PDB file of C-alpha atoms in Angstrom:
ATOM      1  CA  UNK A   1       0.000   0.000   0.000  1.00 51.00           C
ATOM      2  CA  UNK A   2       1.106   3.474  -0.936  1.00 49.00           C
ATOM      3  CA  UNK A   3       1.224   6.078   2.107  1.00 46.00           C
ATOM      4  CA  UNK A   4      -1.250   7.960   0.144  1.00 47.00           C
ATOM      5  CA  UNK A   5      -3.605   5.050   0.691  1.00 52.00           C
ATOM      6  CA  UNK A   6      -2.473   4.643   4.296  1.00 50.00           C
ATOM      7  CA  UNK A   7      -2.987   8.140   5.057  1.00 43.00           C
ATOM      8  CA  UNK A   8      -6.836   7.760   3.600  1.00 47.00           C
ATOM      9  CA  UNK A   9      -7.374   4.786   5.033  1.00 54.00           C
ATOM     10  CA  UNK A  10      -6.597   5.999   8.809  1.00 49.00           C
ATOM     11  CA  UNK A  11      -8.655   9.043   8.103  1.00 47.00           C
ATOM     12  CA  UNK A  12     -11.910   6.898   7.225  1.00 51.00           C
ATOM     13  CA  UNK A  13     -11.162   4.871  10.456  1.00 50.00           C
ATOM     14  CA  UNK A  14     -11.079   8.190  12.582  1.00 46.00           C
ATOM     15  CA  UNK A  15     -14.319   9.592  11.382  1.00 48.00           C
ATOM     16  CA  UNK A  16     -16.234   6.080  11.619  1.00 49.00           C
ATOM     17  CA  UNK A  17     -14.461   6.050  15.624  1.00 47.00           C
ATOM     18  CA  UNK A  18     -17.967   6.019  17.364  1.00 45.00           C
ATOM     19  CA  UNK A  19     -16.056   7.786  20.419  1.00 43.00           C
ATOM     20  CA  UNK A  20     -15.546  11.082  17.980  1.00 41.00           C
ATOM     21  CA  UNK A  21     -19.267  10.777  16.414  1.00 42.00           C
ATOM     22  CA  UNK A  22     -20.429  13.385  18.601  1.00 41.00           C
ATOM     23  CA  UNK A  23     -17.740  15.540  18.282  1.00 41.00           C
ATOM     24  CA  UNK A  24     -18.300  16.316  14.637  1.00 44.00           C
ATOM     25  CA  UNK A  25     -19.759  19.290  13.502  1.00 43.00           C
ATOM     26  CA  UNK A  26     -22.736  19.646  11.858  1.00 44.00           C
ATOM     27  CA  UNK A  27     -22.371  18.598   7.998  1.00 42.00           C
ATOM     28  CA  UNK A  28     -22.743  21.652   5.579  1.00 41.00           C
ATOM     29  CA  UNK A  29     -25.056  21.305   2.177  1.00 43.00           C
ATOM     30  CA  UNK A  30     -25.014  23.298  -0.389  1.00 41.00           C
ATOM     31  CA  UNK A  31     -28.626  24.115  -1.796  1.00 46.00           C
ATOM     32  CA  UNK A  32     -27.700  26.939  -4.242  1.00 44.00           C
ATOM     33  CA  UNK A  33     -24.428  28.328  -5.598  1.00 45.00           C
ATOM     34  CA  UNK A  34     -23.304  31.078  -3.108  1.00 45.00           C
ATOM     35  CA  UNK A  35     -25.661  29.928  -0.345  1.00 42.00           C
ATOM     36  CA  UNK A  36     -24.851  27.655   2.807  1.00 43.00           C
ATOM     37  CA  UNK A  37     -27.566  25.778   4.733  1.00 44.00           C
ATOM     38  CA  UNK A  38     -26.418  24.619   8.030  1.00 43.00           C
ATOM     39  CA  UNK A  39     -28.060  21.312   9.233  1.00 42.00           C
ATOM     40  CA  UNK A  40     -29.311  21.873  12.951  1.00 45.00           C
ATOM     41  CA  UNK A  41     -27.951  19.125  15.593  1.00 48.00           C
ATOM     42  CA  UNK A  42     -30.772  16.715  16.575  1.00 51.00           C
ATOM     43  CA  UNK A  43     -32.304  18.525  20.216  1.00 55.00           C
ATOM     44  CA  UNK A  44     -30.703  16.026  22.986  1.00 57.00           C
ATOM     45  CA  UNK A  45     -33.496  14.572  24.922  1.00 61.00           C
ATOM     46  CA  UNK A  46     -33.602  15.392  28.462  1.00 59.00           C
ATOM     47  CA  UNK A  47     -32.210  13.110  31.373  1.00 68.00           C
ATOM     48  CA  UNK A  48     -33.505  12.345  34.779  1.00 72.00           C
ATOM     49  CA  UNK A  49     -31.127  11.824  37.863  1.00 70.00           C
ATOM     50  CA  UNK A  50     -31.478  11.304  41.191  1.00 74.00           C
ATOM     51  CA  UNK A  51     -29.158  13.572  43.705  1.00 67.00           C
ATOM     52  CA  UNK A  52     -27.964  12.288  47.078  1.00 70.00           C
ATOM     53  CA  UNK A  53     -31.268  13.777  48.725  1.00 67.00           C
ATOM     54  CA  UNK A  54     -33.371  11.486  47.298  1.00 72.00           C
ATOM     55  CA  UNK A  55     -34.629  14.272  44.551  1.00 71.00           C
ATOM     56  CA  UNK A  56     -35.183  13.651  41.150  1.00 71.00           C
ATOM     57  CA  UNK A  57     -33.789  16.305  38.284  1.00 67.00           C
ATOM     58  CA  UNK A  58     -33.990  17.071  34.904  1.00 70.00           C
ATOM     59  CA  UNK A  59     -30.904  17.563  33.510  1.00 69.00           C
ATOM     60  CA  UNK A  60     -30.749  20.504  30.732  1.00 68.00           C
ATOM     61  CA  UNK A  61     -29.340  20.791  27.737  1.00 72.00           C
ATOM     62  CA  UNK A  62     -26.366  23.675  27.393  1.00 67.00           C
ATOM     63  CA  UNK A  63     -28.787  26.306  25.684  1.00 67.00           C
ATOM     64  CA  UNK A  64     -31.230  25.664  28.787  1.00 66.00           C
ATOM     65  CA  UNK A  65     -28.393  26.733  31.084  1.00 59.00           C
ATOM     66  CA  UNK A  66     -27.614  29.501  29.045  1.00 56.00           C
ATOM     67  CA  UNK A  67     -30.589  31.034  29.059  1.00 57.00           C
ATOM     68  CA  UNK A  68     -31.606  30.486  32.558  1.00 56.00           C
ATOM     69  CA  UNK A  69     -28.280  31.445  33.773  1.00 52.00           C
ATOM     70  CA  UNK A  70     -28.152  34.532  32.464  1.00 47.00           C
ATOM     71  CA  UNK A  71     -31.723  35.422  33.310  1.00 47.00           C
ATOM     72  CA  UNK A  72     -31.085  37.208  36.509  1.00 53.00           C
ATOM     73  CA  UNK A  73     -29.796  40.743  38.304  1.00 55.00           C
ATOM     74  CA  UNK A  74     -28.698  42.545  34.243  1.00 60.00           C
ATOM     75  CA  UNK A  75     -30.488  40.443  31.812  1.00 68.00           C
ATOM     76  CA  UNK A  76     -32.346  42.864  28.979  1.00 76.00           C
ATOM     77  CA  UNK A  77     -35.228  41.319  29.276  1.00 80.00           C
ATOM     78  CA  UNK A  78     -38.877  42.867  30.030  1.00 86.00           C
ATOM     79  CA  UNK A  79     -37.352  43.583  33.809  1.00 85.00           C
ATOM     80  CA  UNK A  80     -34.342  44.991  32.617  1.00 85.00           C
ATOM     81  CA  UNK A  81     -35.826  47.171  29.944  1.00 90.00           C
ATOM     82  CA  UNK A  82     -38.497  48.515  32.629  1.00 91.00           C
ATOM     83  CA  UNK A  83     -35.585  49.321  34.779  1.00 90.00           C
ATOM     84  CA  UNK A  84     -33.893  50.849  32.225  1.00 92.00           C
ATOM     85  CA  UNK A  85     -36.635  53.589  31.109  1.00 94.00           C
ATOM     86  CA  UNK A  86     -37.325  53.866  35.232  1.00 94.00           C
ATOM     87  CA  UNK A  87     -34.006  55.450  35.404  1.00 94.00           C
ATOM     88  CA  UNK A  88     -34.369  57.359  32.336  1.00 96.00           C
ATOM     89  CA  UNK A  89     -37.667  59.203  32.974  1.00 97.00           C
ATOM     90  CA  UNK A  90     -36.228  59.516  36.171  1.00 95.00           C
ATOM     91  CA  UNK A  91     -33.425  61.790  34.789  1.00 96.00           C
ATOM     92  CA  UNK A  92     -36.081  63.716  32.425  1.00 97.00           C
ATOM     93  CA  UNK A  93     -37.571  64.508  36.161  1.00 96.00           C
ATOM     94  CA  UNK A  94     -33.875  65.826  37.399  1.00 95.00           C
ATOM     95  CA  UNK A  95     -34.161  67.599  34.277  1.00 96.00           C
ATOM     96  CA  UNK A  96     -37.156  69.262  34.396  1.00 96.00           C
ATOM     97  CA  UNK A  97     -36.903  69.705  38.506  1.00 94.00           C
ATOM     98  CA  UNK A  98     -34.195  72.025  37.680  1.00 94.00           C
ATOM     99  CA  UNK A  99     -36.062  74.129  34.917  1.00 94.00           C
ATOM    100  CA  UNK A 100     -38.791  74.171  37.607  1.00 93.00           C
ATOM    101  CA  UNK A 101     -41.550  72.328  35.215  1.00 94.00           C
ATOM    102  CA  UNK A 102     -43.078  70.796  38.311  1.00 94.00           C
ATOM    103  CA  UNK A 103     -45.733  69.308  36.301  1.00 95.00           C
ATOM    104  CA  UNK A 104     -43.423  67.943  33.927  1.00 96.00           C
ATOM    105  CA  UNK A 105     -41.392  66.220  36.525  1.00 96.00           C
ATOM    106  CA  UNK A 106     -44.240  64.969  38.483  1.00 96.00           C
ATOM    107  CA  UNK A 107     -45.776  62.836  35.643  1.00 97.00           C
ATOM    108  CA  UNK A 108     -42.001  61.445  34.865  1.00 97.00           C
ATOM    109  CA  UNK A 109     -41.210  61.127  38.315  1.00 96.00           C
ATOM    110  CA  UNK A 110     -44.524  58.857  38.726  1.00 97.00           C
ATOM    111  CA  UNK A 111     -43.103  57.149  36.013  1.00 97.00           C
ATOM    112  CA  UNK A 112     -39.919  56.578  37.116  1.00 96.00           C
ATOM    113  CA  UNK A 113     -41.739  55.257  40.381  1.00 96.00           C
ATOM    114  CA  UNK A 114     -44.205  52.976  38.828  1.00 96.00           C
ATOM    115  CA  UNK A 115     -41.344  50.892  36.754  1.00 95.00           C
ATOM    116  CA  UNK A 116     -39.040  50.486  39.314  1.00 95.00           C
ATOM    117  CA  UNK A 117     -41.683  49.628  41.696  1.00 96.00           C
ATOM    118  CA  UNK A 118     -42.716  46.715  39.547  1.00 95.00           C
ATOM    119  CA  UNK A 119     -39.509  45.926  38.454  1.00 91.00           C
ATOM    120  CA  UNK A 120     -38.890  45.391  42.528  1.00 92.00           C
ATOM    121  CA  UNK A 121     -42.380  43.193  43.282  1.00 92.00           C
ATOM    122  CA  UNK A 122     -40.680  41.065  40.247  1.00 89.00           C
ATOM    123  CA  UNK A 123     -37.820  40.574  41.022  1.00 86.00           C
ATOM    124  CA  UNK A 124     -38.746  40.004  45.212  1.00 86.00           C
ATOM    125  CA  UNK A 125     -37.073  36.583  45.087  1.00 81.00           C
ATOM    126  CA  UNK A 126     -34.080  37.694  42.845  1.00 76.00           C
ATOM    127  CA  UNK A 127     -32.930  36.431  39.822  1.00 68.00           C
ATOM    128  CA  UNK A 128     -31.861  32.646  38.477  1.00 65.00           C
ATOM    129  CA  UNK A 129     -28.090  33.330  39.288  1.00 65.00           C
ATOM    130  CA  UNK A 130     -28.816  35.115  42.735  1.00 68.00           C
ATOM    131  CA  UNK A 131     -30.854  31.638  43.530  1.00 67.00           C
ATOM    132  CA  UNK A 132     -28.103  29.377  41.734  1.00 66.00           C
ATOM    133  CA  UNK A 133     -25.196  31.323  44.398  1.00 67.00           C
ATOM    134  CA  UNK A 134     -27.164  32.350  47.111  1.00 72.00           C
ATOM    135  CA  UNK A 135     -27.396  35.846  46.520  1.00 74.00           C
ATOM    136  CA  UNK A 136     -31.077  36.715  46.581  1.00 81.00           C
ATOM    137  CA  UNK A 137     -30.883  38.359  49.107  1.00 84.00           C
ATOM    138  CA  UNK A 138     -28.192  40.965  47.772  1.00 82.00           C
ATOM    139  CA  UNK A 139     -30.312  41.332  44.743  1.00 84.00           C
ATOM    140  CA  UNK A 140     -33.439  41.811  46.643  1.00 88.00           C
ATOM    141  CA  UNK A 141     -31.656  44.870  48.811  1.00 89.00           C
ATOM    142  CA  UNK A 142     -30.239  46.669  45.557  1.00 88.00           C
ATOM    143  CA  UNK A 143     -33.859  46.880  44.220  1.00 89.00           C
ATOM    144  CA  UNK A 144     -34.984  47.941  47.841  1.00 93.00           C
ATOM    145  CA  UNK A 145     -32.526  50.431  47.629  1.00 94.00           C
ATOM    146  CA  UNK A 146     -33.545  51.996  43.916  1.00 92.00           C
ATOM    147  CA  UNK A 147     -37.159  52.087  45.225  1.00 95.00           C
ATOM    148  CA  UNK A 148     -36.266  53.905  48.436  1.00 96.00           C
ATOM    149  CA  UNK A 149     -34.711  56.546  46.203  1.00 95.00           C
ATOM    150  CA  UNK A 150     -36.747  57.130  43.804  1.00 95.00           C
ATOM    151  CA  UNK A 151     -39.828  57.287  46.390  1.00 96.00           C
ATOM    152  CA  UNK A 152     -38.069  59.841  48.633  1.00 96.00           C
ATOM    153  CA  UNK A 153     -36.735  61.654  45.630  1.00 95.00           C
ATOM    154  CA  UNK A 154     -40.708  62.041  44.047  1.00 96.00           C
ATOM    155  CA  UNK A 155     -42.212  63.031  48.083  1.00 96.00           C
ATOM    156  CA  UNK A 156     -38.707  65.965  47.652  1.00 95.00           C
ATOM    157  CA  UNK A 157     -40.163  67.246  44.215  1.00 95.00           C
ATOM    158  CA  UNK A 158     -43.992  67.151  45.687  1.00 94.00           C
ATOM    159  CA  UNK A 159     -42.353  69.374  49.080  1.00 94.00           C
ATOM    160  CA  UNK A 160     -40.569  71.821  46.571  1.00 93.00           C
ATOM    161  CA  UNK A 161     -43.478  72.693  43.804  1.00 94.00           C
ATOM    162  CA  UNK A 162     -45.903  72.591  46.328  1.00 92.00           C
ATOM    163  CA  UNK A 163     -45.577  73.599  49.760  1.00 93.00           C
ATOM    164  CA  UNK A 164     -42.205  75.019  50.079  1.00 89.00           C
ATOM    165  CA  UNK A 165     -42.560  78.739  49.530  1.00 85.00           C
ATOM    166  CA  UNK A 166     -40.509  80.651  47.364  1.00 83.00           C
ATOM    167  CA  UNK A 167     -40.134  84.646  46.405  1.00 83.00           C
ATOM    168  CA  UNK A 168     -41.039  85.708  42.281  1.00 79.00           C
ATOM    169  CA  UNK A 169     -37.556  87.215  42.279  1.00 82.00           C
ATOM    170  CA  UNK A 170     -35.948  84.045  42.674  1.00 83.00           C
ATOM    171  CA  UNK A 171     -38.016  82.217  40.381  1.00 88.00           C
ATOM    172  CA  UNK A 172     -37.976  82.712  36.567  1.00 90.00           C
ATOM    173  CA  UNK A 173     -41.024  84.683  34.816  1.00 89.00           C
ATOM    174  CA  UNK A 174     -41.665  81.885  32.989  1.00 90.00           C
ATOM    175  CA  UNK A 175     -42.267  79.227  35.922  1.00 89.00           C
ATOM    176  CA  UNK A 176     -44.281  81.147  38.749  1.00 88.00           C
ATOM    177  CA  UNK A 177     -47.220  79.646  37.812  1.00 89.00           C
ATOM    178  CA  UNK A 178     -45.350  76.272  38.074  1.00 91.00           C
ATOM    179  CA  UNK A 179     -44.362  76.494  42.007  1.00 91.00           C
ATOM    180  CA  UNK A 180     -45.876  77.609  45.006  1.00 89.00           C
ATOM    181  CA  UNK A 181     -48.803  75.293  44.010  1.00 91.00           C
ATOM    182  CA  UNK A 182     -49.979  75.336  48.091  1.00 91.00           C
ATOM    183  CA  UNK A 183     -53.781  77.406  47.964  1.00 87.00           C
ATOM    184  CA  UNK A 184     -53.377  77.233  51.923  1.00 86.00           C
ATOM    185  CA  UNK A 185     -52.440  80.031  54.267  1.00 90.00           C
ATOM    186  CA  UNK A 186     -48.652  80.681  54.184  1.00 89.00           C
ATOM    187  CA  UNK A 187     -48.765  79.101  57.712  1.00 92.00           C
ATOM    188  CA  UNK A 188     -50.530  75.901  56.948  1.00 92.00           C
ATOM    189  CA  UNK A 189     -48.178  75.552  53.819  1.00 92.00           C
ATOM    190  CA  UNK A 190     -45.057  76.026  55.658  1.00 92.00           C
ATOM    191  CA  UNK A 191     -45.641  73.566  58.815  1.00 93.00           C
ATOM    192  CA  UNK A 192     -46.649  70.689  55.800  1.00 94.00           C
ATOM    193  CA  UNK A 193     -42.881  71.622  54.163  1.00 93.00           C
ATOM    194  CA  UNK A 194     -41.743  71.130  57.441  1.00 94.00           C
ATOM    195  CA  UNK A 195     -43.043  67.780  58.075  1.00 95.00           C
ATOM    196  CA  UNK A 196     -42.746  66.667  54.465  1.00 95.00           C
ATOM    197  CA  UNK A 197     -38.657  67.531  54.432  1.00 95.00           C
ATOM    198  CA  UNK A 198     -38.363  65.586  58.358  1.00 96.00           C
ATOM    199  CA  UNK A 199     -40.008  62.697  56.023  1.00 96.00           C
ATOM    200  CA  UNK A 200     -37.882  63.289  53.021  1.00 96.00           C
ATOM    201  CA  UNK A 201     -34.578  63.265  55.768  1.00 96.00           C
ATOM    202  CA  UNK A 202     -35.685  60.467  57.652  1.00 97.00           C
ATOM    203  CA  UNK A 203     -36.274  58.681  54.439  1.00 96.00           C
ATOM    204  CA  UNK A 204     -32.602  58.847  52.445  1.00 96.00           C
ATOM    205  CA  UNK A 205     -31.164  58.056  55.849  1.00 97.00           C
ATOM    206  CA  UNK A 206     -32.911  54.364  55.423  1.00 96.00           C
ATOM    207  CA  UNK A 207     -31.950  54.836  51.725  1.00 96.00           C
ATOM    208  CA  UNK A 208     -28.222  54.674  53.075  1.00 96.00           C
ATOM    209  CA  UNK A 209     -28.482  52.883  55.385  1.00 95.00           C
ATOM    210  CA  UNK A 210     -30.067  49.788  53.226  1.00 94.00           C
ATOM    211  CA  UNK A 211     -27.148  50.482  50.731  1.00 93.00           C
ATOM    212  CA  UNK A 212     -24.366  50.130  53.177  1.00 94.00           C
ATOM    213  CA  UNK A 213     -25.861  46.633  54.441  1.00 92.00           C
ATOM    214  CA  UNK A 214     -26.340  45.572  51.035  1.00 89.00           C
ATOM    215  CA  UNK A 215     -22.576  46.899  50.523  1.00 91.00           C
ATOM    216  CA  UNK A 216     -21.593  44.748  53.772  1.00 92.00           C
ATOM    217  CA  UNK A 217     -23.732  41.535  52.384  1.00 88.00           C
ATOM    218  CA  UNK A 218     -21.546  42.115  49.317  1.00 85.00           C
ATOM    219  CA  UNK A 219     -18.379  42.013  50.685  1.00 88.00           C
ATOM    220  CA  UNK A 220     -19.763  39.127  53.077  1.00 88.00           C
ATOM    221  CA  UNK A 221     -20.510  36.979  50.138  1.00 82.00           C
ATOM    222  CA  UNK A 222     -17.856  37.632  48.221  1.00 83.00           C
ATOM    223  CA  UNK A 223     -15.230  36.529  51.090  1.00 85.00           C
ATOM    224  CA  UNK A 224     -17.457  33.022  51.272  1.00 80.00           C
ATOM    225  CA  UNK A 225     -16.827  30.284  48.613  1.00 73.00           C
ATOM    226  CA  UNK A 226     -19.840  29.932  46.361  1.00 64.00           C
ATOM    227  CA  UNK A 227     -22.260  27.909  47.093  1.00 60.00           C
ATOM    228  CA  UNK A 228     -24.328  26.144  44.190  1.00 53.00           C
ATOM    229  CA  UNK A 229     -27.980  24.925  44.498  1.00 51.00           C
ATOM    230  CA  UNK A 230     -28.699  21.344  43.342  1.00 47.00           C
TER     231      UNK A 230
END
C-alpha cells in the first residue's frame, strides 16, 4: 500500500471512531451556488437523575443553562428594559426639577416610580443566578434600595413645587405659575414643608443605610466560597 492510501485509510477509520461521532460538527449542504444551509444538531433529549437527597432532576441541555443562567440581576429582558426607562424618565424629572416644570417632573417622576416599583415586586425573590449562588438576598436589597430613592426623591419634588414657599424674584417669569402650588395660608403651607422635608430626611437616611448593608452583604458573600444549588 502506498502512504497515500495509508494516510486515507486511517482518516476513514477516525471519522467512523464512534467515540468522535459526537464531536463532529454539523455537515454543511449546499442548496444553491453562493448559499450555505447549516443542518441543525438533533435537540438532545432530556435526562432524569437522582441527587444524594433522594430528589429527582432534569438535567438541561447547554442552551437551557444559558438562558436560565443569564436570566437574573442585568439580563435585557422585560425587567431589565423597565428598569432601564425607570431610570431614564427619572433623569427627564432631574431635568425638568431644575427648569422648575413641576408638572413635567411629576408625571415622569410617577413614572420613574411605577417601573421600578414593579420591576422590585418582580424581582422580590431575585434572579436565576442570585438563587443558583445564594445571593437573593443581595439582589433583593439593591432593588430595595432603587425604590427607596426614587420614592423619597418624588415626596422631595412634591415638598418643593408645592408647599415650600418661594419669592417671584428668585423664580424665573416663565415658571411662577409652576411652584408655590400650596392654595393654603402661608402658615398651613409652611408647617406641611416642614413635616414633608423631616419625612424626606428620615427617608434617604434608610436609603443609606439599606445600601451600606447591602454593601456589607456584598463584601460578606464575596469573602465566602460559592455555594451552588442542586
Amino acid at each position: 500500500a502506498t502512504p497515500g492510501s495509508r494516510l486515507k485509510e486511517s482518516r476513514n477509520k477516525r471519522h467512523n471512531h464512534p467515540s468522535l461521532c459526537s464531536l463532529q460538527q454539523p455537515s454543511l449542504s449546499f442548496s444553491m451556488p453562493g448559499k450555505v444551509a447549516v443542518e441543525e444538531a438533533a435537540t438532545p433529549k432530556p435526562k432524569l437523575v437522582s441527587l444524594r437527597s433522594g430528589r429527582d432532576v432534569r438535567l438541561a441541555t447547554p442552551k437551557e443553562v444559558l438562558e436560565e443562567t443569564e436570566s437574573g440581576f442585568g439580563e435585557w429582558d422585560l425587567n431589565g428594559k423597565l428598569l432601564y426607562f425607570g431610570h431614564v424618565f427619572w433623569l427627564l424629572k432631574e431635568v425638568f426639577w431644575m427648569l422648575l416644570l413641576s408638572y413635567f417632573a411629576f408625571v415622569f417622576g410617577f413614572l420613574a416610580l411605577t417601573m421600578v416599583s414593579i420591576v422590585v415586586f418582580r424581582r422580590r425573590k431575585g434572579g436565576a443566578t442570585g438563587k443558583l449562588y445564594h445571593e437573593s438576598v443581595a439582589e433583593v436589597l439593591v432593588n430595595i434600595t432603587q425604590l427607596s430613592w426614587v420614592t423619597v426623591n418624588f415626596i422631595s419634588i412634591i415638598m418643593h413645587f408645592g408647599y415650600e414657599l418661594r419669592d417671584d424674584e428668585e423664580t424665573p417669569k416663565y415658571a411662577r405659575d409652576w411652584v408655590n402650588l400650596c392654595t393654603g395660608s402661608p402658615q398651613t403651607c409652611g408647617d406641611t414643608s416642614d413635616a414633608l422635608l423631616l419625612v424626606v430626611r428620615i427617608g434617604f437616611c434608610l436609603t443609606i443605610g439599606i445600601w451600606l448593608l447591602a454593601c456589607c452583604y456584598l463584601l460578606w458573600l464575596w469573602m465566602t466560597p460559592p455555594r451552588f444549588v442542586a
